[in-house]
Coordinates of C-alpha atoms in Angstrom, one line a residue:
X1 CA 15.4 -19.0 -17.7
X2 CA 11.6 -19.3 -18.0
X3 CA 11.6 -22.4 -15.8
X4 CA 13.8 -20.6 -13.2
X5 CA 11.4 -17.6 -13.1
X6 CA 8.4 -19.9 -12.7
X7 CA 10.1 -21.7 -9.9
X8 CA 11.0 -18.5 -8.2
X9 CA 7.3 -17.4 -8.4
X10 CA 6.3 -20.7 -6.8
X11 CA 8.8 -20.2 -4.1
X12 CA 7.6 -16.6 -3.4
X13 CA 4.1 -17.9 -3.1
X14 CA 4.9 -20.9 -0.9
X15 CA 6.9 -18.7 1.6
X16 CA 4.5 -15.8 1.3
X17 CA 4.1 -13.4 4.3
X18 CA 1.2 -14.2 6.6
X19 CA 0.8 -10.8 8.3
X20 CA 1.1 -7.2 7.1
X21 CA 2.6 -5.6 10.2
X22 CA 6.1 -4.6 8.8
X23 CA 4.8 -1.7 6.7
X24 CA 1.5 0.0 5.9
X25 CA 0.0 -3.4 4.9
X26 CA -3.2 -2.9 6.7
X27 CA -3.8 0.5 5.2
X28 CA -2.8 -0.7 1.7
X29 CA -5.3 -3.5 1.7
X30 CA -8.1 -1.2 3.0
X31 CA -7.3 1.4 0.3
X32 CA -7.3 -1.3 -2.4
X33 CA -10.6 -2.6 -1.2
X34 CA -12.4 0.8 -1.6
X35 CA -10.8 1.9 -4.9
X36 CA -13.7 2.8 -7.2
X37 CA -11.7 4.6 -10.0
X38 CA -8.6 6.5 -10.8
X39 CA -9.9 9.5 -8.8
X40 CA -9.3 7.5 -5.6
X41 CA -5.7 6.6 -6.4
X42 CA -4.1 9.9 -5.3
X43 CA -5.8 9.7 -1.9
X44 CA -4.4 6.3 -0.9
X45 CA -1.3 6.1 -3.1
X46 CA -0.1 9.7 -3.4
X47 CA 3.6 8.8 -3.6
X48 CA 3.1 5.5 -5.5
X49 CA 0.3 6.4 -8.1
X50 CA 1.2 3.8 -10.7
X51 CA 1.2 1.0 -8.0
X52 CA -2.3 2.1 -7.0
X53 CA -3.4 2.1 -10.6
X54 CA -2.2 -1.5 -11.0
X55 CA -4.0 -2.5 -7.9
X56 CA -7.2 -0.9 -9.3
X57 CA -6.8 -2.6 -12.7
X58 CA -6.2 -5.9 -10.9
X59 CA -9.5 -5.5 -9.0
X60 CA -11.3 -4.6 -12.2
X61 CA -9.8 -7.6 -14.1
X62 CA -10.7 -10.0 -11.3
X63 CA -14.3 -8.8 -11.4
X64 CA -14.5 -9.0 -15.1
X65 CA -13.1 -12.6 -15.2
X66 CA -15.0 -13.7 -12.1
X67 CA -11.8 -14.6 -10.3
X68 CA -12.1 -14.8 -6.5
X69 CA -9.3 -12.3 -5.9
X70 CA -9.8 -9.8 -3.0
X71 CA -7.7 -6.8 -2.2
X72 CA -5.2 -8.9 -0.2
X73 CA -4.7 -11.3 -3.1
X74 CA -4.1 -8.4 -5.6
X75 CA -1.4 -6.9 -3.5
X76 CA 0.3 -10.3 -3.1
X77 CA 0.2 -10.9 -6.9
X78 CA 1.9 -7.5 -7.6
X79 CA 4.5 -8.4 -5.0
X80 CA 5.3 -11.8 -6.5
X81 CA 5.3 -10.5 -10.1
X82 CA 7.7 -7.8 -9.1
X83 CA 9.9 -10.5 -7.7
X84 CA 10.0 -12.3 -11.0
X85 CA 10.8 -9.1 -12.8
X86 CA 13.5 -8.3 -10.4
X87 CA 15.1 -11.7 -10.6
X88 CA 15.2 -11.6 -14.4
X89 CA 16.6 -8.1 -14.3
X90 CA 19.3 -9.1 -11.8
X91 CA 20.5 -11.9 -14.0
X92 CA 20.7 -9.7 -17.1
X93 CA 22.4 -7.0 -15.1
X94 CA 25.0 -9.5 -13.9
X95 CA 25.7 -10.4 -17.5
X96 CA 26.0 -6.7 -18.5
X97 CA 28.4 -5.9 -15.6
X98 CA 30.6 -8.9 -15.3
X99 CA 32.5 -11.1 -17.7
X100 CA 34.1 -13.2 -15.0
X101 CA 31.5 -15.9 -14.0
X102 CA 32.8 -16.0 -10.4
X103 CA 32.4 -12.2 -10.0
X104 CA 28.9 -12.5 -11.5
X105 CA 27.9 -15.3 -9.2
X106 CA 29.1 -13.3 -6.1
X107 CA 27.1 -10.3 -7.4
X108 CA 23.9 -12.3 -7.7
X109 CA 24.6 -13.7 -4.2
X110 CA 24.9 -10.2 -2.9
X111 CA 21.5 -9.2 -4.4
X112 CA 19.9 -12.4 -3.2
X113 CA 20.9 -11.6 0.3
X114 CA 19.6 -8.0 0.1
X115 CA 16.8 -7.6 2.7
X116 CA 14.5 -6.1 0.2
X117 CA 13.9 -9.5 -1.4
X118 CA 11.5 -10.1 1.5
X119 CA 9.0 -7.9 -0.4
X120 CA 8.7 -10.4 -3.2
X121 CA 7.2 -13.0 -0.9
X122 CA 3.6 -11.9 -1.1
X123 CA 4.5 -8.8 1.1
X124 CA 1.7 -6.3 1.9
X125 CA 3.3 -3.0 0.7
X126 CA 3.7 -0.8 -2.3
X127 CA 7.4 -1.0 -2.7
X128 CA 8.1 -4.4 -4.3
X129 CA 7.6 -2.9 -7.7
X130 CA 10.0 -0.1 -6.9
X131 CA 12.9 -2.6 -6.4
X132 CA 12.1 -4.3 -9.7
X133 CA 11.9 -1.0 -11.6
X134 CA 15.2 0.2 -10.1
X135 CA 17.0 -2.9 -11.3
X136 CA 15.3 -2.5 -14.8
X137 CA 16.4 1.2 -15.0
X138 CA 20.0 0.4 -13.9
X139 CA 20.1 -2.5 -16.5
X140 CA 18.8 -0.3 -19.3
X141 CA 21.2 2.6 -18.5
X142 CA 24.2 0.3 -18.3
X143 CA 23.3 -1.5 -21.5
X144 CA 22.6 1.7 -23.4
X145 CA 25.6 3.6 -22.1
X146 CA 28.0 2.0 -24.5
X147 CA 25.9 -0.7 -26.0
X148 CA 23.1 -1.3 -28.4
X149 CA 20.0 -0.7 -26.2
X150 CA 18.2 2.3 -27.4
X151 CA 18.2 5.3 -24.9
X152 CA 14.5 5.6 -25.2
X153 CA 14.1 2.3 -23.3
X154 CA 16.0 3.7 -20.3
X155 CA 14.2 7.0 -20.6
X156 CA 10.7 5.4 -20.6
X157 CA 11.7 3.2 -17.6
X158 CA 12.9 6.2 -15.7
X159 CA 9.5 7.8 -16.2
X160 CA 7.7 4.7 -15.1
X161 CA 10.0 4.5 -12.0
X162 CA 9.2 8.1 -11.0
X163 CA 5.5 7.2 -10.9
X164 CA 6.1 3.9 -9.0
X165 CA 7.6 6.2 -6.2
X166 CA 7.8 10.0 -6.6
X167 CA 10.8 10.0 -4.2
X168 CA 13.0 8.5 -6.9
X169 CA 13.4 12.1 -8.2
X170 CA 16.6 11.9 -6.1
X171 CA 18.1 9.8 -8.8
X172 CA 17.7 12.6 -11.4
X173 CA 21.5 13.6 -11.2
X174 CA 22.4 10.0 -12.3
X175 CA 19.9 10.3 -15.1
X176 CA 21.3 13.6 -16.3
X177 CA 24.9 12.2 -16.1
X178 CA 23.8 9.2 -18.2
X179 CA 22.4 11.5 -20.9
X180 CA 25.7 13.4 -21.1
X181 CA 27.8 10.2 -21.2
X182 CA 25.8 8.3 -23.9
X183 CA 28.2 7.2 -26.5
X184 CA 28.0 9.5 -29.5
X185 CA 29.6 6.8 -31.6
X186 CA 26.8 4.3 -30.8
X187 CA 23.7 6.5 -30.5
X188 CA 22.6 9.2 -32.8
X189 CA 21.8 12.7 -31.5
X190 CA 18.1 12.0 -32.1
X191 CA 18.2 8.8 -30.0
X192 CA 20.0 10.6 -27.2
X193 CA 17.4 13.4 -27.2
X194 CA 14.5 10.9 -27.2
X195 CA 16.1 9.1 -24.2
X196 CA 16.5 12.4 -22.3
X197 CA 12.9 13.7 -23.1
X198 CA 11.1 10.4 -22.6
X199 CA 10.6 10.6 -18.8
X200 CA 9.1 14.0 -19.0
X201 CA 6.6 12.7 -21.6
X202 CA 5.8 9.4 -19.7
X203 CA 5.3 10.9 -16.3
X204 CA 2.3 13.2 -17.2
X205 CA 0.6 10.5 -19.1
X206 CA 0.8 8.0 -16.2
X207 CA -0.2 10.6 -13.6
X208 CA -3.3 11.5 -15.7
X209 CA -4.2 7.8 -15.9
X210 CA -3.9 7.7 -12.1
X211 CA -6.3 10.6 -11.6
X212 CA -3.6 13.2 -10.8
X213 CA -4.7 16.6 -12.1
X214 CA -2.2 19.5 -12.8
X215 CA -3.7 21.4 -9.9
X216 CA -3.3 18.4 -7.6
X217 CA 0.3 17.9 -8.8
X218 CA 1.3 21.5 -8.0
X219 CA -0.5 21.6 -4.6
X220 CA 0.2 18.1 -3.3
X221 CA 3.6 17.3 -4.8
X222 CA 5.3 20.7 -5.3
X223 CA 3.9 23.0 -2.6
X224 CA 2.7 20.9 0.3
X225 CA 5.2 20.2 3.1
X226 CA 4.6 17.1 5.2
X227 CA 7.4 17.4 7.7
X228 CA 9.3 14.2 6.7
X229 CA 12.7 15.8 6.5
X230 CA 14.7 15.4 9.7
X231 CA 15.4 18.7 11.5
X232 CA 18.8 19.8 12.7
X233 CA 17.8 21.4 16.0
X234 CA 14.9 19.6 17.5
X235 CA 12.0 17.3 16.8
X236 CA 9.3 19.3 14.9
X237 CA 6.3 16.9 14.6
X238 CA 4.9 13.5 15.6
X239 CA 6.6 11.7 12.8
X240 CA 10.0 12.4 14.1
X241 CA 11.7 10.8 17.1
X242 CA 15.2 12.3 16.7
X243 CA 17.2 15.0 14.9
X244 CA 19.4 14.6 11.8
X245 CA 22.6 14.7 13.8
X246 CA 22.0 12.4 16.8
X247 CA 23.1 9.1 18.2
X248 CA 19.6 7.7 17.8
X249 CA 19.6 8.5 14.1
X250 CA 23.0 6.9 13.6
X251 CA 21.7 3.8 15.5
X252 CA 18.7 3.6 13.3
X253 CA 20.9 3.9 10.2
X254 CA 23.1 1.1 11.5
X255 CA 20.1 -1.0 12.2
X256 CA 18.8 -0.4 8.6
X257 CA 22.2 -1.4 7.2
X258 CA 22.2 -4.7 9.2
X259 CA 18.6 -5.3 8.2
X260 CA 19.2 -4.8 4.4
X261 CA 22.8 -5.8 3.6
X262 CA 25.1 -6.3 6.6
X263 CA 28.2 -6.9 4.5
X264 CA 27.7 -4.1 2.0
X265 CA 29.9 -1.8 4.1
X266 CA 32.8 -4.3 3.7
X267 CA 32.3 -4.1 0.0
X268 CA 32.2 -0.3 0.3
X269 CA 35.6 -0.3 2.0
X270 CA 37.0 -2.5 -0.8
X271 CA 35.5 -0.1 -3.3
X272 CA 37.1 2.9 -1.6
X273 CA 40.5 1.2 -1.7
X274 CA 40.2 0.1 -5.3
X275 CA 43.4 0.2 -7.3
X276 CA 42.3 0.3 -10.9
X277 CA 40.4 3.4 -12.3
X278 CA 36.7 3.6 -12.4
X279 CA 34.8 3.1 -15.6
X280 CA 31.9 5.4 -16.7
X281 CA 29.5 2.7 -15.8
X282 CA 30.9 2.4 -12.3
X283 CA 30.9 6.2 -11.8
X284 CA 27.3 6.3 -12.9
X285 CA 26.3 3.7 -10.4
X286 CA 28.0 5.5 -7.6
X287 CA 26.2 8.8 -8.5
X288 CA 22.9 6.9 -8.4
X289 CA 23.9 5.4 -5.0
X290 CA 24.7 8.8 -3.7
X291 CA 21.2 10.1 -4.6
X292 CA 19.5 7.2 -2.9
X293 CA 21.6 7.5 0.3
X294 CA 20.8 11.2 0.5
X295 CA 17.1 10.3 0.6
X296 CA 17.8 7.7 3.3
X297 CA 19.8 10.1 5.4
X298 CA 17.5 13.1 5.3
X299 CA 14.0 11.5 5.3
X300 CA 12.0 10.2 8.3
X301 CA 9.2 7.9 7.2
X302 CA 5.7 7.9 8.7
X303 CA 6.3 4.7 10.6
X304 CA 9.9 5.1 11.6
X305 CA 13.0 3.7 9.9
X306 CA 12.7 0.2 11.4
X307 CA 9.1 -0.3 10.3
X308 CA 9.3 1.7 7.1
X309 CA 12.5 -0.1 6.1
X310 CA 10.7 -1.4 3.0
X311 CA 10.4 2.2 1.6
X312 CA 14.1 2.9 2.3
X313 CA 15.2 -0.5 0.9
X314 CA 14.5 0.8 -2.6
X315 CA 16.7 3.9 -2.1
X316 CA 19.5 1.7 -0.6
X317 CA 19.4 -0.8 -3.5
X318 CA 21.5 1.5 -5.9
X319 CA 24.2 1.7 -3.3
X320 CA 24.3 -2.1 -2.9
X321 CA 24.5 -2.5 -6.7
X322 CA 27.2 0.2 -6.9
X323 CA 29.5 -1.1 -4.1
X324 CA 29.0 -4.7 -5.4
X325 CA 30.0 -3.8 -8.9
X326 CA 33.0 -1.5 -8.0
X327 CA 34.4 -3.9 -5.4
X328 CA 34.0 -7.2 -7.2
X329 CA 35.6 -5.8 -10.4
X330 CA 38.6 -4.7 -8.3
X331 CA 41.9 -6.5 -9.0
X332 CA 42.1 -7.7 -5.4
X333 CA 38.8 -9.4 -5.6
X334 CA 40.2 -11.9 -8.0
X335 CA 42.4 -13.4 -5.3
X336 CA 41.0 -16.8 -4.5
X337 CA 41.3 -16.3 -0.7
X338 CA 39.4 -12.9 -1.0
X339 CA 36.8 -14.6 -3.1
X340 CA 36.4 -17.4 -0.6
X341 CA 35.9 -14.8 2.2
X342 CA 33.4 -12.8 0.2
X343 CA 31.5 -16.0 -0.7
X344 CA 31.2 -16.9 3.0
X345 CA 30.2 -13.3 4.0
X346 CA 27.5 -13.1 1.3
X347 CA 26.3 -16.6 2.1
X348 CA 25.7 -15.4 5.7
X349 CA 23.8 -12.4 4.2
X350 CA 21.6 -14.8 2.2
X351 CA 20.9 -16.9 5.3
X352 CA 20.0 -13.7 7.2
X353 CA 17.5 -12.6 4.5
X354 CA 16.1 -16.2 4.3
X355 CA 15.6 -16.3 8.1
X356 CA 13.6 -13.1 7.8
X357 CA 11.4 -14.6 5.1
X358 CA 10.8 -17.6 7.4
X359 CA 9.8 -15.4 10.2
X360 CA 7.3 -13.5 8.1
X361 CA 5.9 -16.8 6.7
X362 CA 5.0 -17.9 10.2
X363 CA 2.1 -15.9 11.7
X364 CA 3.1 -16.4 15.4
X365 CA 6.7 -15.4 14.8
X366 CA 5.8 -12.4 12.8
X367 CA 3.4 -11.1 15.4
X368 CA 5.9 -11.6 18.3
X369 CA 8.6 -9.9 16.3
X370 CA 6.3 -6.9 15.6
X371 CA 5.2 -6.5 19.2
X372 CA 8.9 -6.4 20.3
X373 CA 9.8 -3.9 17.6
X374 CA 7.1 -1.4 18.6
X375 CA 8.7 -1.1 22.0
X376 CA 11.8 0.5 20.4
X377 CA 12.7 3.9 21.8
X378 CA 13.6 5.0 18.3
X379 CA 10.0 4.9 17.1
X380 CA 8.0 8.2 17.1
X381 CA 4.7 8.4 19.1
X382 CA 2.8 8.3 15.8
X383 CA 4.6 5.3 14.6
X384 CA 3.9 3.4 17.8
X385 CA 0.3 4.5 17.7
X386 CA -0.1 3.1 14.2
X387 CA 1.5 -0.1 15.3
X388 CA -0.9 -0.4 18.2
X389 CA -3.8 0.3 15.7
X390 CA -2.7 -2.6 13.5
X391 CA -2.5 -4.9 16.5
X392 CA -5.9 -3.8 17.7
X393 CA -7.4 -4.7 14.4
X394 CA -5.5 -8.0 14.2
X395 CA -6.6 -9.2 17.6
X396 CA -10.1 -8.0 17.1
X397 CA -10.4 -10.0 13.9
X398 CA -9.1 -13.0 15.9
X399 CA -11.9 -12.4 18.5
X400 CA -9.1 -12.0 21.1
X401 CA -10.6 -8.8 22.7
X402 CA -8.4 -8.3 25.8
X403 CA -5.1 -7.6 24.0
X404 CA -7.1 -5.7 21.3
X405 CA -8.5 -3.3 23.9
X406 CA -5.1 -2.8 25.5
X407 CA -3.4 -1.9 22.2
X408 CA -6.3 0.3 21.2
X409 CA -6.3 2.3 24.4
X410 CA -2.5 2.8 24.2
X411 CA -3.0 4.0 20.5
X412 CA -5.6 6.5 21.7
X413 CA -3.3 7.8 24.4
X414 CA -0.3 8.1 22.0
X415 CA -2.3 9.7 19.2
X416 CA -5.7 11.0 20.5
X417 CA -6.4 13.0 17.4
X418 CA -6.3 10.0 15.0
X419 CA -9.9 9.3 14.0
X420 CA -9.0 5.8 12.7
X421 CA -8.0 4.7 16.2
X422 CA -11.4 5.7 17.6
X423 CA -13.1 3.9 14.7
X424 CA -11.2 0.7 15.5
X425 CA -12.1 1.1 19.1
X426 CA -15.8 1.6 18.3
X427 CA -15.7 -1.6 16.2
X428 CA -14.1 -3.4 19.1
X429 CA -16.6 -2.1 21.6
X430 CA -19.4 -3.2 19.2
X431 CA -18.0 -6.7 19.0
X432 CA -17.9 -6.9 22.8
X433 CA -21.4 -5.5 23.3
X434 CA -20.2 -2.3 25.1
X435 CA -22.8 0.0 23.5
X436 CA -22.0 3.1 25.6
X437 CA -18.3 3.1 24.7
X438 CA -19.1 2.2 21.1
X439 CA -21.2 5.3 20.7
X440 CA -18.6 7.5 22.4
X441 CA -15.8 6.2 20.1
X442 CA -17.9 6.7 16.9
X443 CA -18.8 10.2 18.0
X444 CA -15.1 10.9 18.7
X445 CA -14.1 9.6 15.3
X446 CA -16.7 11.9 13.6
X447 CA -15.6 14.9 15.7
X448 CA -12.0 14.3 14.6
X449 CA -13.1 14.5 10.9
X450 CA -13.5 10.8 9.9
X451 CA -14.6 10.4 6.3
X452 CA -15.2 6.7 6.5
X453 CA -18.8 5.9 5.5
X454 CA -18.8 2.9 7.8
X455 CA -18.5 5.1 10.9
X456 CA -21.7 7.0 9.9
X457 CA -23.6 3.9 8.9
X458 CA -22.9 2.1 12.1
X459 CA -23.6 5.0 14.4
X460 CA -26.8 5.7 12.4
X461 CA -27.9 2.1 12.8
X462 CA -27.4 2.3 16.6
X463 CA -29.4 5.6 16.9
X464 CA -32.1 4.2 14.6
X465 CA -33.0 1.7 17.3
X466 CA -34.5 4.3 19.5
X467 CA -37.4 6.6 18.5
X468 CA -35.8 9.4 20.5
X469 CA -32.7 9.4 18.3
X470 CA -34.1 8.6 14.8
X471 CA -33.5 12.2 13.7
X472 CA -29.8 11.9 14.5
X473 CA -29.8 8.5 12.7
X474 CA -31.3 10.0 9.6
X475 CA -28.6 12.7 9.4
X476 CA -25.8 10.2 10.0
X477 CA -27.1 7.8 7.3
X478 CA -27.5 10.7 4.9
X479 CA -23.9 11.7 5.5
X480 CA -22.8 8.1 5.0
X481 CA -24.6 7.9 1.6
X482 CA -22.8 11.1 0.6
X483 CA -19.5 9.5 1.5
X484 CA -20.3 6.2 -0.2
X485 CA -23.1 6.2 -2.8
X486 CA -22.6 2.6 -3.7
X487 CA -23.7 1.0 -0.4
X488 CA -27.1 -0.6 -0.9
X489 CA -27.6 -1.1 2.9
X490 CA -27.2 2.6 3.4
X491 CA -30.1 3.4 1.0
X492 CA -32.3 0.7 2.5
X493 CA -31.6 1.9 6.1
X494 CA -32.3 5.5 5.2
X495 CA -35.7 4.5 3.7
X496 CA -36.6 2.6 6.8
X497 CA -35.5 5.5 9.0
X498 CA -37.7 7.9 7.0
X499 CA -40.7 5.6 7.6
X500 CA -39.9 5.4 11.3
X501 CA -39.6 9.2 11.6
X502 CA -42.4 10.4 9.4
X503 CA -44.7 7.4 8.9
X504 CA -47.1 7.3 6.0
X505 CA -46.1 10.8 4.8
X506 CA -42.7 9.4 3.8
X507 CA -43.8 6.5 1.6
X508 CA -43.0 8.2 -1.7
X509 CA -39.6 9.5 -0.6
X510 CA -38.6 6.2 1.0
X511 CA -39.6 4.3 -2.1
X512 CA -36.9 6.1 -4.1
X513 CA -34.3 5.0 -1.6
X514 CA -35.5 1.4 -1.5
X515 CA -35.4 1.2 -5.3
X516 CA -31.9 2.6 -5.4
X517 CA -30.9 -0.1 -2.9
X518 CA -32.4 -2.7 -5.2
X519 CA -30.4 -1.4 -8.1
X520 CA -27.2 -1.6 -6.1
X521 CA -28.0 -5.0 -4.6
X522 CA -30.6 -6.9 -6.6
X523 CA -30.2 -10.0 -4.4
X524 CA -31.4 -8.2 -1.2
X525 CA -34.9 -9.6 -0.2
X526 CA -35.4 -6.9 2.4
X527 CA -35.0 -4.1 -0.1
X528 CA -37.4 -5.7 -2.5
X529 CA -40.0 -6.1 0.2
X530 CA -39.6 -2.6 1.4
X531 CA -39.9 -1.3 -2.1
X532 CA -43.0 -3.4 -2.7
X533 CA -44.6 -2.0 0.5
X534 CA -44.0 1.6 -0.3
X535 CA -45.1 1.1 -4.0
X536 CA -48.3 -0.4 -2.7
X537 CA -49.0 2.5 -0.3
X538 CA -48.4 5.0 -3.1
X539 CA -50.9 3.2 -5.5
X540 CA -48.4 1.5 -7.7
X541 CA -49.9 -2.0 -7.4
X542 CA -48.1 -3.5 -10.4
X543 CA -44.8 -2.3 -9.1
X544 CA -45.6 -3.6 -5.7
X545 CA -46.4 -7.0 -7.1
X546 CA -43.1 -7.2 -9.0
X547 CA -41.1 -6.3 -5.9
X548 CA -43.1 -8.8 -3.7
X549 CA -42.6 -11.5 -6.4
X550 CA -38.8 -10.9 -6.4
X551 CA -38.8 -10.9 -2.6
X552 CA -40.5 -14.3 -2.4
X553 CA -38.1 -15.7 -5.0
X554 CA -35.1 -14.5 -3.1
X555 CA -36.3 -15.4 0.4
X556 CA -37.9 -18.7 -0.7
X557 CA -40.6 -18.1 1.9
X558 CA -43.9 -19.5 0.5
X559 CA -45.7 -19.1 3.8
X560 CA -44.9 -15.4 3.9
X561 CA -46.0 -15.0 0.3
X562 CA -49.6 -16.0 1.4
X563 CA -49.4 -13.4 4.2
X564 CA -48.3 -10.7 1.7
X565 CA -51.1 -11.5 -0.7
X566 CA -53.6 -11.2 2.2
X567 CA -52.0 -7.9 3.6
X568 CA -51.7 -6.3 0.1
X569 CA -54.6 -7.7 -1.9
X570 CA -54.5 -5.2 -4.7
X571 CA -50.9 -5.9 -5.6
X572 CA -50.6 -7.3 -9.2
X573 CA -48.3 -10.4 -9.1

């Protein structure tokens, strides 16, 4: 078993995804990169707080151990580890549900061909862990329903699952039914109570670790409406592209089914026509499936169903497990000819998922597939704008500026109030040397409420080049420092702008900013030199000498050292 799990991890890594287009991958990596503490987790990972916490802990651990793991690598590691957990859980679940080895093998083949397995191949999203937790929760519930597993295990896992994605609250009816059906002959009353209470104890603890306060929980999770439920009588916002009862919605659902498990409906028909009565375990699985499918039916994701398939995959997984269990345990499924047909169908499903893995593992194929997907009429304007934004950043990073500009301008047309689009356009214009449009794009991003320190830093640096606009540059750089107090370059730039605006009168104030820059980045020669110059002008000759000495050591410029001694003769080296 251990060797199999290790081999699966190696396979997940070898065939890892090369791009992050199918999902919020670009945003996820950016959020992980700027995580400074638990207080930042609810901002970028509101619905998946525990996943954000694990990312943050991964970043801290890599720094502590000196490992060269960036945000992208941390997300990949969580994806692959989730896959290993899911595989182990699937094997154990097969053993718990099936005594017939052929039925068990067909069940594993069904799960292996589930489209969600793509998320275990270094996929850039937050939902791989959700799939793993769902399988663990189902396993714990099944094994504790009439078996020796303590109900507390399932209860704790349910609590963890809720913080991996808050939307799993739709599975609460299955959890309540599980509590009622726990075998009184196997589990004591105390054990059953502990199992039932456990999630309500686990969730507050994890949310507190993730920086979620009680006030935030009430306002953001209970009271705030984000418009993600499909309307009955008309599109209500930019996230929606159709109504609940519409041909487009039905088409999107069909596409999702083909994407995730094309032959699950066949198993569903077998389950409906089943001859032998359902066991408690099977009824529990069907209730869980109903909860997940209600979520899929009613919710419209930010990026549209075909791009946010990865979110919906987790809520479809209980249905796949349920119809697989109920149909494969039916009497008719024991017929050799039926088994042969099921094997062939599920094998096609496995090839289907494997082909998808192969596409994602090849950068060119993944990009072409994504560009074609964004042209779907089923995508909302906001979803298409976000797709264009990702493609803008992708091509800009490749220094292929013509398609980057085309996608950026289309994104700005589709969603002109999105400050991120204007930020990306400003970076693009900066890379191409189009200063006029760069300034206009940065100003537009700020007018639209951008809170990215980079926007203010960059625009401040541009304005700081002209004496006529130094005042504006000072205000922008001050705002940038307020947004990001850890950026050494911001403090250094602000000190330099003070000197440019006020001259000798600002030496004392500028010195404080240069010294802060040195604390944040001790390896910056420029900050040490600037601190030395200001210290000298304010009469701190010993402090000036220390800064100049550090500057010379870092810059390795002996010739400049002689010039510094000549220009600042009183400095004590």
